[in-house]
Structure formats: C-alpha cells, structure tokens
Amino acid sequence: MRLPPSVRIALLAAAAALILAAAYLGLVAVEVPESWRDETAPDMFRTMFFHVASAWVAYLAFGVTFVGSAMYLRSRRLEWDALAASSAEVGVVFCTVAIISGSLFAKGTWGVYWLWDDLKLMMTLVLWLVFVAYLALRANMPGRQRRASLSAVFGIIGVICIPLSFAANRIWVTTHPTVIASSSGDIGPGSALALLLSVLGFTLLYVLVLGMRLEVEHLRDELEALKSRVGD
Amino acid sequence: METLVNMYIAYAVIWAGLFAYLLKLHLDARRIEAEMRALREALDARGK
C-alpha cells in the first residue's frame, strides 16, 4: 500500500489544522477549569490536550497491531503482519510521547517526573515495554514466516495491557487524574472541544504515519525478494 | 510562567522528534527504492 502524495498532503494539512486549532484553544483561549485551580501549577492542565491525544493514538495503534496479528494467524497473509508491525512501531512512538508529556505534567504538578507506586503510570510503562520487546523480537528473528507467527502471538498477548493501562485510574486508587470522568467531563465545553480536535488531529497524524511506515515495510519485503533473486 | 515556558520548550522538542521520525520514514523509503533500482539493473544486466 502506498499513500499517493496528494492524500499525504491532505492528511498532513488536516492533522496540522486540527492540532493547531486545538493548541490555540487549549493553550491560549481556554481558562483553567475551577477544579484544577488549587493545583500547584494549574497551567499544567494544558498538557492534557497533547498527552491524552498521544495516549489515545498509542492505544489505537496497539489495537490495530492486535487486529493485524489475529488476522495474520487466521489467514497467514504477510500483509496483515506488515500492518501489525508497522502499527506497533508507530504506537511505540506515540506511547513514548504520552509518557514524556505525562512526566512533564508530573514534574509540574507533583514535583517529580515519575511515581513508581502509581498503577496507571506503571501499567503504561509495561505496555510500552511489551511493544518495545515486540519490535526487538522482530528485529532479531530470521525467517519471514517464523518472525510473523511469533510476533503475532506476542502482539495478541500484549493487547491485554491496553485495558489495564486505560482503566487503571478508574479501577484502582492512583495519583493520576481521571480527566474524562463522565460523558461531558468536568473540564468545561471549551476544553472538551479542544480535546476532541486534538484527538481527531492526532488520529489523522497516525493514519499518515502508519501509511508511510507500511510503505517502508512493503519496500523491505520487495527488497528481500529481489536480493534472494540476485543471490540465486 | 517558568513552568509554562519549560512546557512549551519540551513540546517543541517532542514535535521535532515526531517530524524527525516522519523524515526518517521518508528517507528509508527512498533509500530502499534506490537499492531496488540498482538490484533490478544488476538483474537486467545478467539477463534474468
């Protein structure tokens, strides 16, 4: 699969427009909600528009890895494996962004970059580690089909961490705030709109990056096939 | 104020990282395409 240049430009433009609109609303126009004004650094609330969107994309990307892995095991078609692997890599990138932006929030709000006894943070770290291990496994395993089969099993098992990471602050007592507590949230309509625009923008960015990563994966496969022909 | 400035700086760095990743993907694709062109030429030269 190759995204035509016009589609890439359209995706990039739409993602940039949405993210810039969210950034203007979230960083400049929106007031810090009442419930956040007693925090040490209330303005750190604005991290949310970036942090939540990147965490959402990480969950989405790892979910796509799960679907790709399951479909590969069912059909044994390498296209599904390419989708799973590409989405896992993009997911790790966005999960890294979520962890870094979360750490910045933690430093501003709690005074430390990381809380080792917070289950939300730890489950997200485990999720990130599982998919980093997935990529390391793929990078060091010879044999295209064997690599695809083993990483598909790994990708399916790894998905268990997504609901655990997402729901940790809802199931257990954690320091991590639950921003979206109800259908409308307690953040106000302006912040909710900024968050929605941000999530949409990041989702489009994910589609663009996934398309580019898939292209690289397919080109690598073609190159391997060509190399084996030259070697014959 | 200092917290906000630090946050903006950190986010600028994160965005730079994201765009560097996009650039890496683009350059990887172009490098592999160039390698494939060279291999196809080698195959053509050998009459395969």
mmCIF file of C-alpha atoms in Angstrom:
data_model
loop_
_atom_site.group_PDB
_atom_site.id
_atom_site.type_symbol
_atom_site.label_atom_id
_atom_site.label_comp_id
_atom_site.label_asym_id
_atom_site.label_seq_id
_atom_site.Cartn_x
_atom_site.Cartn_y
_atom_site.Cartn_z
ATOM 1 C CA MET A 1 0.000 0.000 0.000
ATOM 2 C CA ARG A 2 1.271 3.444 -0.861
ATOM 3 C CA LEU A 3 -0.469 6.656 0.048
ATOM 4 C CA PRO A 4 -0.490 8.948 -3.012
ATOM 5 C CA PRO A 5 1.335 12.270 -2.390
ATOM 6 C CA SER A 6 -1.947 14.213 -2.671
ATOM 7 C CA VAL A 7 -3.517 12.060 0.089
ATOM 8 C CA ARG A 8 -0.433 12.505 2.274
ATOM 9 C CA ILE A 9 -0.527 16.272 1.867
ATOM 10 C CA ALA A 10 -4.278 16.346 2.561
ATOM 11 C CA LEU A 11 -3.827 14.217 5.711
ATOM 12 C CA LEU A 12 -0.915 16.332 6.926
ATOM 13 C CA ALA A 13 -2.817 19.584 6.266
ATOM 14 C CA ALA A 14 -5.975 18.333 8.015
ATOM 15 C CA ALA A 15 -3.996 16.982 11.000
ATOM 16 C CA ALA A 16 -1.990 20.218 11.277
ATOM 17 C CA ALA A 17 -5.151 22.375 11.089
ATOM 18 C CA LEU A 18 -6.912 20.348 13.792
ATOM 19 C CA ILE A 19 -3.864 20.223 16.091
ATOM 20 C CA LEU A 20 -3.178 23.951 15.657
ATOM 21 C CA ALA A 21 -6.820 24.757 16.419
ATOM 22 C CA ALA A 22 -6.651 22.504 19.492
ATOM 23 C CA ALA A 23 -3.343 24.125 20.533
ATOM 24 C CA TYR A 24 -4.824 27.639 20.228
ATOM 25 C CA LEU A 25 -7.927 26.664 22.193
ATOM 26 C CA GLY A 26 -6.098 24.559 24.766
ATOM 27 C CA LEU A 27 -3.033 26.722 25.367
ATOM 28 C CA VAL A 28 -4.404 30.233 24.841
ATOM 29 C CA ALA A 29 -8.198 30.577 24.703
ATOM 30 C CA VAL A 30 -9.428 28.125 27.336
ATOM 31 C CA GLU A 31 -9.469 29.029 31.026
ATOM 32 C CA VAL A 32 -8.114 26.504 33.523
ATOM 33 C CA PRO A 33 -11.222 24.774 34.995
ATOM 34 C CA GLU A 34 -12.314 25.524 38.551
ATOM 35 C CA SER A 35 -11.429 22.020 39.770
ATOM 36 C CA TRP A 36 -7.788 22.482 38.682
ATOM 37 C CA ARG A 37 -7.123 25.951 40.142
ATOM 38 C CA ASP A 38 -5.995 24.611 43.534
ATOM 39 C CA GLU A 39 -3.200 22.512 41.976
ATOM 40 C CA THR A 40 0.474 23.520 42.475
ATOM 41 C CA ALA A 41 0.753 24.533 38.805
ATOM 42 C CA PRO A 42 -2.791 24.853 37.362
ATOM 43 C CA ASP A 43 -1.485 25.621 33.871
ATOM 44 C CA MET A 44 -0.084 22.080 33.642
ATOM 45 C CA PHE A 45 -3.719 21.187 32.956
ATOM 46 C CA ARG A 46 -2.982 22.324 29.397
ATOM 47 C CA THR A 47 -0.649 19.341 28.962
ATOM 48 C CA MET A 48 -3.798 17.233 28.692
ATOM 49 C CA PHE A 49 -4.568 18.281 25.115
ATOM 50 C CA PHE A 50 -1.296 16.769 23.968
ATOM 51 C CA HIS A 51 -0.947 13.929 26.451
ATOM 52 C CA VAL A 52 -4.443 12.406 26.162
ATOM 53 C CA ALA A 53 -4.379 12.568 22.339
ATOM 54 C CA SER A 54 -0.999 10.835 22.081
ATOM 55 C CA ALA A 55 -2.067 8.168 24.612
ATOM 56 C CA TRP A 56 -5.275 7.584 22.601
ATOM 57 C CA VAL A 57 -3.248 7.096 19.405
ATOM 58 C CA ALA A 58 -0.917 4.671 21.220
ATOM 59 C CA TYR A 59 -3.923 2.572 22.368
ATOM 60 C CA LEU A 60 -5.421 2.730 18.858
ATOM 61 C CA ALA A 61 -2.124 1.699 17.245
ATOM 62 C CA PHE A 62 -1.614 -1.261 19.605
ATOM 63 C CA GLY A 63 -5.262 -2.244 18.995
ATOM 64 C CA VAL A 64 -4.557 -2.270 15.244
ATOM 65 C CA THR A 65 -1.494 -4.451 15.978
ATOM 66 C CA PHE A 66 -3.800 -6.894 17.755
ATOM 67 C CA VAL A 67 -6.202 -6.984 14.783
ATOM 68 C CA GLY A 68 -3.320 -7.381 12.299
ATOM 69 C CA SER A 69 -1.777 -10.178 14.401
ATOM 70 C CA ALA A 70 -5.073 -12.075 14.751
ATOM 71 C CA MET A 71 -5.804 -11.717 11.029
ATOM 72 C CA TYR A 72 -2.311 -12.939 10.173
ATOM 73 C CA LEU A 73 -2.703 -16.070 12.322
ATOM 74 C CA ARG A 74 -6.064 -16.697 10.649
ATOM 75 C CA SER A 75 -5.050 -16.096 7.034
ATOM 76 C CA ARG A 76 -1.213 -16.401 7.048
ATOM 77 C CA ARG A 77 -1.107 -13.390 4.725
ATOM 78 C CA LEU A 78 2.011 -11.283 5.242
ATOM 79 C CA GLU A 79 0.090 -8.049 4.559
ATOM 80 C CA TRP A 80 -1.554 -8.427 7.983
ATOM 81 C CA ASP A 81 1.824 -8.974 9.619
ATOM 82 C CA ALA A 82 3.146 -5.820 7.930
ATOM 83 C CA LEU A 83 0.151 -3.872 9.274
ATOM 84 C CA ALA A 84 0.670 -5.257 12.796
ATOM 85 C CA ALA A 85 4.408 -4.495 12.832
ATOM 86 C CA SER A 86 4.010 -1.003 11.354
ATOM 87 C CA SER A 87 1.268 -0.071 13.783
ATOM 88 C CA ALA A 88 3.314 -1.402 16.733
ATOM 89 C CA GLU A 89 6.241 0.856 15.812
ATOM 90 C CA VAL A 90 4.019 3.913 15.396
ATOM 91 C CA GLY A 91 2.301 3.000 18.686
ATOM 92 C CA VAL A 92 5.649 2.906 20.500
ATOM 93 C CA VAL A 93 6.482 6.380 19.141
ATOM 94 C CA PHE A 94 3.177 7.853 20.368
ATOM 95 C CA CYS A 95 3.337 5.948 23.666
ATOM 96 C CA THR A 96 6.802 7.465 24.201
ATOM 97 C CA VAL A 97 5.302 10.916 23.548
ATOM 98 C CA ALA A 98 2.498 10.173 26.037
ATOM 99 C CA ILE A 99 4.974 9.025 28.705
ATOM 100 C CA ILE A 100 7.255 12.067 28.207
ATOM 101 C CA SER A 101 4.344 14.541 28.255
ATOM 102 C CA GLY A 102 2.920 12.749 31.305
ATOM 103 C CA SER A 103 6.279 13.058 33.064
ATOM 104 C CA LEU A 104 6.328 16.803 32.326
ATOM 105 C CA PHE A 105 2.857 17.088 33.842
ATOM 106 C CA ALA A 106 4.012 15.065 36.879
ATOM 107 C CA LYS A 107 7.051 17.294 37.419
ATOM 108 C CA GLY A 108 4.937 20.456 37.235
ATOM 109 C CA THR A 109 2.106 19.117 39.387
ATOM 110 C CA TRP A 110 3.614 16.596 41.812
ATOM 111 C CA GLY A 111 7.237 17.783 41.783
ATOM 112 C CA VAL A 112 8.640 14.502 40.466
ATOM 113 C CA TYR A 113 8.909 13.072 36.947
ATOM 114 C CA TRP A 114 7.671 9.612 37.892
ATOM 115 C CA LEU A 115 5.687 7.883 40.646
ATOM 116 C CA TRP A 116 6.748 4.251 40.939
ATOM 117 C CA ASP A 117 3.743 3.296 43.089
ATOM 118 C CA ASP A 118 1.114 4.694 40.685
ATOM 119 C CA LEU A 119 -0.552 1.804 38.840
ATOM 120 C CA LYS A 120 -1.667 3.957 35.880
ATOM 121 C CA LEU A 121 1.906 5.042 35.197
ATOM 122 C CA MET A 122 3.314 1.559 35.763
ATOM 123 C CA MET A 123 0.765 -0.174 33.514
ATOM 124 C CA THR A 124 1.508 2.326 30.744
ATOM 125 C CA LEU A 125 5.230 1.696 31.185
ATOM 126 C CA VAL A 126 4.587 -2.077 30.983
ATOM 127 C CA LEU A 127 2.519 -1.527 27.807
ATOM 128 C CA TRP A 128 5.396 0.460 26.274
ATOM 129 C CA LEU A 129 7.956 -2.193 27.307
ATOM 130 C CA VAL A 130 5.843 -5.029 25.862
ATOM 131 C CA PHE A 131 5.740 -3.399 22.443
ATOM 132 C CA VAL A 132 9.402 -2.363 22.551
ATOM 133 C CA ALA A 133 10.118 -6.071 23.218
ATOM 134 C CA TYR A 134 7.821 -6.929 20.273
ATOM 135 C CA LEU A 135 9.921 -4.724 17.973
ATOM 136 C CA ALA A 136 13.195 -6.115 19.384
ATOM 137 C CA LEU A 137 11.921 -9.660 18.812
ATOM 138 C CA ARG A 138 11.101 -8.877 15.173
ATOM 139 C CA ALA A 139 14.410 -7.150 14.565
ATOM 140 C CA ASN A 140 16.409 -10.186 15.705
ATOM 141 C CA MET A 141 14.461 -13.113 14.296
ATOM 142 C CA PRO A 142 15.408 -14.696 10.963
ATOM 143 C CA GLY A 143 12.786 -16.197 8.620
ATOM 144 C CA ARG A 144 9.876 -14.077 7.396
ATOM 145 C CA GLN A 145 7.035 -16.516 8.257
ATOM 146 C CA ARG A 146 8.524 -17.569 11.605
ATOM 147 C CA ARG A 147 9.027 -13.927 12.577
ATOM 148 C CA ALA A 148 5.454 -13.126 11.566
ATOM 149 C CA SER A 149 3.965 -16.070 13.522
ATOM 150 C CA LEU A 150 5.861 -15.453 16.753
ATOM 151 C CA SER A 151 5.328 -11.710 16.727
ATOM 152 C CA ALA A 152 1.611 -12.229 16.024
ATOM 153 C CA VAL A 153 1.319 -14.309 19.218
ATOM 154 C CA PHE A 154 3.273 -11.618 21.094
ATOM 155 C CA GLY A 155 1.064 -8.870 19.609
ATOM 156 C CA ILE A 156 -2.102 -10.655 20.745
ATOM 157 C CA ILE A 157 -0.837 -11.245 24.286
ATOM 158 C CA GLY A 158 0.451 -7.645 24.523
ATOM 159 C CA VAL A 159 -3.011 -6.204 23.898
ATOM 160 C CA ILE A 160 -4.047 -7.254 27.427
ATOM 161 C CA CYS A 161 -2.037 -4.280 28.702
ATOM 162 C CA ILE A 162 -4.237 -1.739 26.832
ATOM 163 C CA PRO A 163 -7.383 -2.041 29.009
ATOM 164 C CA LEU A 164 -5.212 -2.370 32.134
ATOM 165 C CA SER A 165 -3.373 0.851 31.297
ATOM 166 C CA PHE A 166 -6.547 2.700 30.272
ATOM 167 C CA ALA A 167 -8.661 1.624 33.229
ATOM 168 C CA ALA A 168 -6.000 1.619 35.984
ATOM 169 C CA ASN A 169 -7.052 5.032 37.363
ATOM 170 C CA ARG A 170 -10.703 4.027 37.188
ATOM 171 C CA ILE A 171 -10.296 0.649 38.931
ATOM 172 C CA TRP A 172 -7.593 1.379 41.499
ATOM 173 C CA VAL A 173 -6.715 4.442 43.564
ATOM 174 C CA THR A 174 -3.997 6.327 41.678
ATOM 175 C CA THR A 175 -2.478 9.804 41.771
ATOM 176 C CA HIS A 176 -3.031 10.083 38.025
ATOM 177 C CA PRO A 177 -6.124 12.273 37.442
ATOM 178 C CA THR A 178 -9.211 10.962 35.683
ATOM 179 C CA VAL A 179 -9.952 13.883 33.389
ATOM 180 C CA ILE A 180 -12.834 12.393 31.473
ATOM 181 C CA ALA A 181 -14.901 11.325 34.439
ATOM 182 C CA SER A 182 -18.340 11.482 32.845
ATOM 183 C CA SER A 183 -19.798 11.854 29.350
ATOM 184 C CA SER A 184 -19.258 15.617 29.381
ATOM 185 C CA GLY A 185 -16.301 15.582 31.789
ATOM 186 C CA ASP A 186 -15.583 18.231 34.399
ATOM 187 C CA ILE A 187 -13.293 20.263 32.152
ATOM 188 C CA GLY A 188 -15.804 22.623 30.541
ATOM 189 C CA PRO A 189 -17.098 22.800 26.948
ATOM 190 C CA GLY A 190 -14.114 24.786 25.592
ATOM 191 C CA SER A 191 -11.594 22.265 26.914
ATOM 192 C CA ALA A 192 -13.763 19.368 25.733
ATOM 193 C CA LEU A 193 -13.797 20.852 22.200
ATOM 194 C CA ALA A 194 -10.013 21.386 22.269
ATOM 195 C CA LEU A 195 -9.538 17.791 23.427
ATOM 196 C CA LEU A 196 -11.823 16.476 20.670
ATOM 197 C CA LEU A 197 -9.967 18.464 17.975
ATOM 198 C CA SER A 198 -6.650 17.283 19.360
ATOM 199 C CA VAL A 199 -7.736 13.623 19.365
ATOM 200 C CA LEU A 200 -9.040 13.923 15.787
ATOM 201 C CA GLY A 201 -5.848 15.645 14.639
ATOM 202 C CA PHE A 202 -3.608 13.031 16.260
ATOM 203 C CA THR A 203 -5.733 10.243 14.750
ATOM 204 C CA LEU A 204 -5.205 11.684 11.250
ATOM 205 C CA LEU A 205 -1.496 12.030 12.017
ATOM 206 C CA TYR A 206 -1.477 8.338 12.997
ATOM 207 C CA VAL A 207 -3.095 7.363 9.661
ATOM 208 C CA LEU A 208 -0.441 9.366 7.796
ATOM 209 C CA VAL A 209 2.484 7.912 9.755
ATOM 210 C CA LEU A 210 1.076 4.376 9.541
ATOM 211 C CA GLY A 211 0.747 4.728 5.738
ATOM 212 C CA MET A 212 4.374 5.855 5.469
ATOM 213 C CA ARG A 213 5.590 3.056 7.778
ATOM 214 C CA LEU A 214 3.616 0.440 5.828
ATOM 215 C CA GLU A 215 5.238 1.640 2.619
ATOM 216 C CA VAL A 216 8.684 1.091 4.163
ATOM 217 C CA GLU A 217 7.639 -2.408 5.350
ATOM 218 C CA HIS A 218 6.433 -3.408 1.857
ATOM 219 C CA LEU A 219 9.540 -1.984 0.201
ATOM 220 C CA ARG A 220 11.709 -4.006 2.635
ATOM 221 C CA ASP A 221 9.830 -7.185 1.675
ATOM 222 C CA GLU A 222 10.288 -6.445 -2.032
ATOM 223 C CA LEU A 223 13.976 -5.735 -1.451
ATOM 224 C CA GLU A 224 14.442 -9.062 0.393
ATOM 225 C CA ALA A 225 12.740 -10.890 -2.502
ATOM 226 C CA LEU A 226 14.930 -9.107 -5.050
ATOM 227 C CA LYS A 227 18.078 -9.884 -3.033
ATOM 228 C CA SER A 228 17.213 -13.577 -2.960
ATOM 229 C CA ARG A 229 16.705 -13.485 -6.756
ATOM 230 C CA VAL A 230 20.099 -11.832 -7.230
ATOM 231 C CA GLY A 231 21.648 -14.398 -4.870
ATOM 232 C CA ASP A 232 20.215 -17.363 -6.878
ATOM 233 C CA MET B 1 5.260 31.293 33.948
ATOM 234 C CA GLU B 2 8.569 29.432 34.031
ATOM 235 C CA THR B 3 6.658 26.129 34.143
ATOM 236 C CA LEU B 4 4.704 27.117 31.027
ATOM 237 C CA VAL B 5 7.835 28.179 29.134
ATOM 238 C CA ASN B 6 9.538 24.887 30.023
ATOM 239 C CA MET B 7 6.433 23.034 28.871
ATOM 240 C CA TYR B 8 6.432 24.837 25.503
ATOM 241 C CA ILE B 9 10.148 24.133 25.034
ATOM 242 C CA ALA B 10 9.640 20.448 25.874
ATOM 243 C CA TYR B 11 6.731 20.205 23.429
ATOM 244 C CA ALA B 12 8.768 21.865 20.680
ATOM 245 C CA VAL B 13 11.405 19.153 21.239
ATOM 246 C CA ILE B 14 8.742 16.396 21.150
ATOM 247 C CA TRP B 15 7.299 17.774 17.884
ATOM 248 C CA ALA B 16 10.799 17.961 16.412
ATOM 249 C CA GLY B 17 11.204 14.276 17.356
ATOM 250 C CA LEU B 18 7.908 13.339 15.688
ATOM 251 C CA PHE B 19 8.848 15.161 12.487
ATOM 252 C CA ALA B 20 12.320 13.572 12.585
ATOM 253 C CA TYR B 21 10.569 10.165 12.688
ATOM 254 C CA LEU B 22 8.445 11.148 9.644
ATOM 255 C CA LEU B 23 11.582 12.295 7.832
ATOM 256 C CA LYS B 24 13.349 9.016 8.730
ATOM 257 C CA LEU B 25 10.452 7.000 7.248
ATOM 258 C CA HIS B 26 10.543 9.099 4.067
ATOM 259 C CA LEU B 27 14.329 8.731 3.704
ATOM 260 C CA ASP B 28 14.174 4.960 4.462
ATOM 261 C CA ALA B 29 11.629 4.502 1.660
ATOM 262 C CA ARG B 30 13.745 6.483 -0.828
ATOM 263 C CA ARG B 31 16.937 4.566 0.159
ATOM 264 C CA ILE B 32 15.266 1.168 -0.279
ATOM 265 C CA GLU B 33 13.816 2.275 -3.649
ATOM 266 C CA ALA B 34 17.305 3.303 -4.813
ATOM 267 C CA GLU B 35 18.710 -0.051 -3.656
ATOM 268 C CA MET B 36 15.943 -1.899 -5.505
ATOM 269 C CA ARG B 37 16.613 0.081 -8.695
ATOM 270 C CA ALA B 38 20.301 -0.881 -8.516
ATOM 271 C CA LEU B 39 19.410 -4.554 -7.919
ATOM 272 C CA ARG B 40 16.933 -4.574 -10.837
ATOM 273 C CA GLU B 41 19.596 -3.100 -13.098
ATOM 274 C CA ALA B 42 22.021 -5.812 -11.941
ATOM 275 C CA LEU B 43 19.381 -8.472 -12.673
ATOM 276 C CA ASP B 44 18.678 -6.992 -16.124
ATOM 277 C CA ALA B 45 22.403 -6.948 -16.874
ATOM 278 C CA ARG B 46 22.574 -10.664 -16.007
ATOM 279 C CA GLY B 47 19.606 -11.334 -18.291
ATOM 280 C CA LYS B 48 17.346 -12.762 -15.578
#
